[in-house]
Structures are given as C-alpha cells and as structure tokens.
Amino acid sequence: MSVHGKSSFPRITLLLFGFLACFAASEAATKKYQFDIQVKNVSRLCHAKAIVTVNGMYPGPTVYVREGDRVLINVTNHAQYNMSIHWHGLKQYRNGWADGPAYITQCPIQTGNSYTYDFNVTGQRGTLWWHAHILWLRATVHGAIVVMPAQGTPFPFPQPYREQTIVLGEWWNADVEEIEKRGNQLGLPPNMSDAHTINGKPGPLFPCSEKHTFAMEVEPGKTYLLRIVNAALNDELFFAIAGHNMTVVEVDAVYTKPFATESILVAPGQTTNVLVQANRVPGRYFMAARPFIDAPVPVDNKTATAILQYIGIPNTVMPALAQLPAPNDTAFVLSYNQKLRSLNSPQFPANVPLNVDRNLFYTIGLGMNPCPTCVNGTRVLASLNNISFVMPQVGLLQAHYFGTKGVFTADFPDKPPTPFNYTGAPLTANLKTSQGTRVSKIAFNSTVELVLQDTNLLTVESHPFHLHGYNFFVVGTGVGNFHPAKDPANYNLVDPVERNTVGVPTGGWTAIRFRADNPGVWFMHCHLELHTGWGLKMAFVVEDGPGPDQTILPPPADLPPC
Ligand SMILES: [Cu+2]
C-alpha cells in the first residue's frame, strides 16, 4: 500500500512557528485573513463533484491566533449560495455581530459581497473551529482555529515536540445541498453520508482512496499534541490510534485534568486536545474514526482511517489496525464523559455558578407535522419544549438591537407545556409540534441552570447541544428522567467540565450552568445538522447590563443587509 497524501507537517510547523515568532514582540496583535468562498471540483471514493470551499481548500485553512489578539477575517462570497461563517466556541463578548449564524446574528453574505468578521480573542486558548452556519454548507466549509496561550504562558502540561490538527468530517458522493433539499421535500431524513474523513481524506479502506489518505510522520520518543475537531454534520465519532494511548488535556478550548484513554468520543461541534507519545516499535499505525450510535436510528457506520507513521518506515509496511469501542458502547461513553473534569487550577479556575437565578427545563423531542406535499403526508420535525423553531427573515440580533417588532416573541417557555414520562415507552401518537420564532429573555449577569431532557417521542437519541456566546459547566447528567428533588444533590460543582457543546445521553438528561454576562442574542441548538434543520434550536436574548461596558456593541458598517 502506498500513501501519496503524506503530510509535510514538520516543515509547515516550522514555518508556522517562525510566523508566530514575528508577533512575539507585541502583546496583542491584529491577525488578518482573507476567506474566498469558492466552488472547487474534488474527487473522493471514485466520485468527482463541485464543493463549496474556503480558498479552494478542504478542509479549509486553519486560523492561528494568540490569546488577546484582534482578528479580522474578510469573507468574500464567490459561490452561488448565500454564506455566513460561525467562529465556533469564541465567546464574542458584546459582539454577536461577529458570531455568524445566519438569521440569528446577521443576514447572510450574498453572492459577490464581502463581510469582515472583526473580533477579539480574550480569556480563551486552545482548539476551536469555524464553519458555515447556513444550509448544510458546513459539510465542506470548515476548518480549525488554534488559539495559542498568551505570550509567556506555557501549556499546563509538558510542551509537545510538534502539534497537528485532525479535522474529522463526513463525505457524500452526491451534492450535499441537493440531498438536504430532497429530504425536506420528502419530509424524511436525507441520505446518510458515504464516508467519514480525517483531514478531508477517507483513508485506504475506501475505493480510490489510497491517494486520499492523511499521514502524520512522528519521531520515536517525541510527544505530539493532536488538536481534534469533529466537523461531521450528523455523527458523533470515536477516535483512536492503534497501539497508542492518548492523554486528554483540553476540550472545547478549556484545559482538563489529564487522563489516559485508548479512545476518545467527540461529538459534532466538539474539540479534544490529546498528547500522544511516539513510544511504540517504529512502524505504521492506523488512526481511526467511526460513529457512536446507541439509538435505533440509521447511521453511516463506516470507518475513516489515517496513518501515524514513524520516520523512515517505508509505505509498504501494513499499518496496525486500531481498536475502537463498539458502535453502541454506551458504557464506554458514560465512563469517558465522567473522566472529563476541568483542570480547576489557581491559574485556570472553574468558576461554577453555585446559586441559580433561573431554572430552565427543556425537553428534546422528535415530532411529525402535516405536510400534504410530503411522501407520507407528514414531515419529521424536532422540538424543544414541543416548539419547532422557525427561522426569521431578518437577523434576531438586529431586531433586538433596533427594537424591530414582529420578528420574534420573547415567550419561550421555561418548562415543557405538559409533564409526562419523558423516557418511558416510545410515544408515537400526538406528535404534532407547535412552531414559532420564540426566544427566552435572560437578565444580564443572572446565573442559569438548564436541564436538557431527551424524550422517547418517536425514539430516544443522543443530541450534542451547542450554546453560542458562552461556555457552560456540565454539572450533572443521568439516564432516564431528571428528578429535580434528588439529582441536584449529586451535581459536581467543584471541577465539572467546561465546554460549548455537550452530548445529552440517549434517553437521559444533562444539566448545565452558566452566568449570562454576555449581552446579545445567542443561538442554542443541536449540532446534528439534521436535527437543527428540523427545528431543534432556540435563542437566548441576554439583556444589556447597567454599565457602559455591558451593552451590545454597535453593528459594524459592513454588516450584510437582508
Ligand atoms: Cu440532535
């Protein structure tokens, strides 16, 4: 087996470090990027097609910044689709204008137009990512964001010899936008993907893919930092490297207590940094990514592979196979998530809200609404508290900032309309959801606890929930129904993991807490694109605070018009 797609990773890394060193002299720099949205022909799995890209790259370029930097990314749209880009996990303090979700914080950038995302990176360091936030375009419009620690601040773990971004994705042989459109016409889930990818390449287990195999060269005895991003649309993924344990040191750009593991789980939207020691017999070892799914729903269960290659080992050596947990290994996932803890050191404390001003309880459900033109006369939808969110025609942030009436109502309920046995027998009757552009208003600086409860409406399923504008602490989780009188006693209020996207377990619940200190309109949604499209989303309107530095900034002059 030969691998032509070998990475020139050490050379590129050296160039990069030289590049970063140029900025070392000044404390806070301004980093500028030009993102040209371009259609490009690529081929994978013996199929050629046109895909939407940034600068012709798939995955797109990595954005390298340092904590404290100002970042200007000018996006010029040359594609036939409207575009917006989300900087996933960056908090965008007072600056929702740069957050990116279409019709939530901006109208999309139309063909031929440009918009400059202008933001500061403060109080965060680690791996995040960027992606299109409109239609299903993030299938190919995505890339990593690396936030280096502030100058003179080392990692709270041994300095790695080199680092590498690993972007996991999903590939369809057909045009993804056509697939999405067709699913909406039928009122059914669209076709699942044809492959998973590692840095845009499915690996040699797929047809025509030997040349589409990512390889990373390592030197014996050295330690490497892998910055792993799950950019897949719909699949939570296990990731492992044959023969090599990984030490988890960070998730979603927050340091964790280090722990060793043979596999990690990373849901769409999440990132995980691991240290890997090249401490095995020099050879070639497969990296592998495959979905986790413990619900009775169809999934693309194919395994993407890449190669960890010790320097000097010829490509003719067969790589060792990686062991991944079984696709339905719920026990592994629950135990893995238990191990994720905030570092909670004096330098990087976990400031968990101990008192709660506002208690929210949202049920996650599937639904079925009438659709005369759909194949079964019904359309599958999804809902929070039985509300399927309807996208507005103008940005919610503009409507809020300028006081435009009639765009949304601020009456999203704090609890479901009727309590029921959420995770009992499957409920297949009365699945109609109500529809609306309803948001929840949150007082500035209040502490919020949100319990996300999965339900057995049609079926239970795991959902990775993402909140824009904030990190949150995952203070509790469990299987079955949440018991408000009993479960909070078991919360972890000391070192819970802090992140921006969390998996709500299949037929279970997750409790998160955050302090609403960032005024603006902040989207919250399932990061499975399928479910988001079905309405599994809502937004928080966090009010301005009393101070001059506690209000939403004025919109930039080039904010795209609707
Ligand atoms: Cu979901």
Coordinates of N, CA, C and O and ligand atoms in Angstrom, one line a residue, residues 462-464 526 528 531 536, ligand 1:
S462 N -29.2 10.4 21.2 CA -28.2 11.3 21.8 C -28.1 12.6 21.0 O -28.1 12.6 19.8
H463 N -28.1 13.8 21.7 CA -28.0 15.0 21.0 C -26.9 15.9 21.5 O -26.9 16.3 22.7
P464 N -26.0 16.3 20.7 CA -24.9 17.3 21.2 C -25.5 18.7 21.1 O -25.7 19.2 20.0
C526 N -29.1 21.8 18.7 CA -28.5 20.5 18.5 C -27.5 20.7 17.3 O -27.8 21.3 16.3
L528 N -26.3 18.3 15.5 CA -26.6 17.4 14.4 C -27.4 18.2 13.4 O -28.5 18.7 13.7
H531 N -31.0 17.5 12.8 CA -32.0 17.9 13.8 C -32.1 19.4 13.9 O -33.2 20.0 14.1
L536 N -34.7 21.9 16.0 CA -34.2 21.6 17.3 C -33.2 22.8 17.7 O -32.0 22.6 17.8
Ligands
CU1 CU -30.0 16.2 17.9

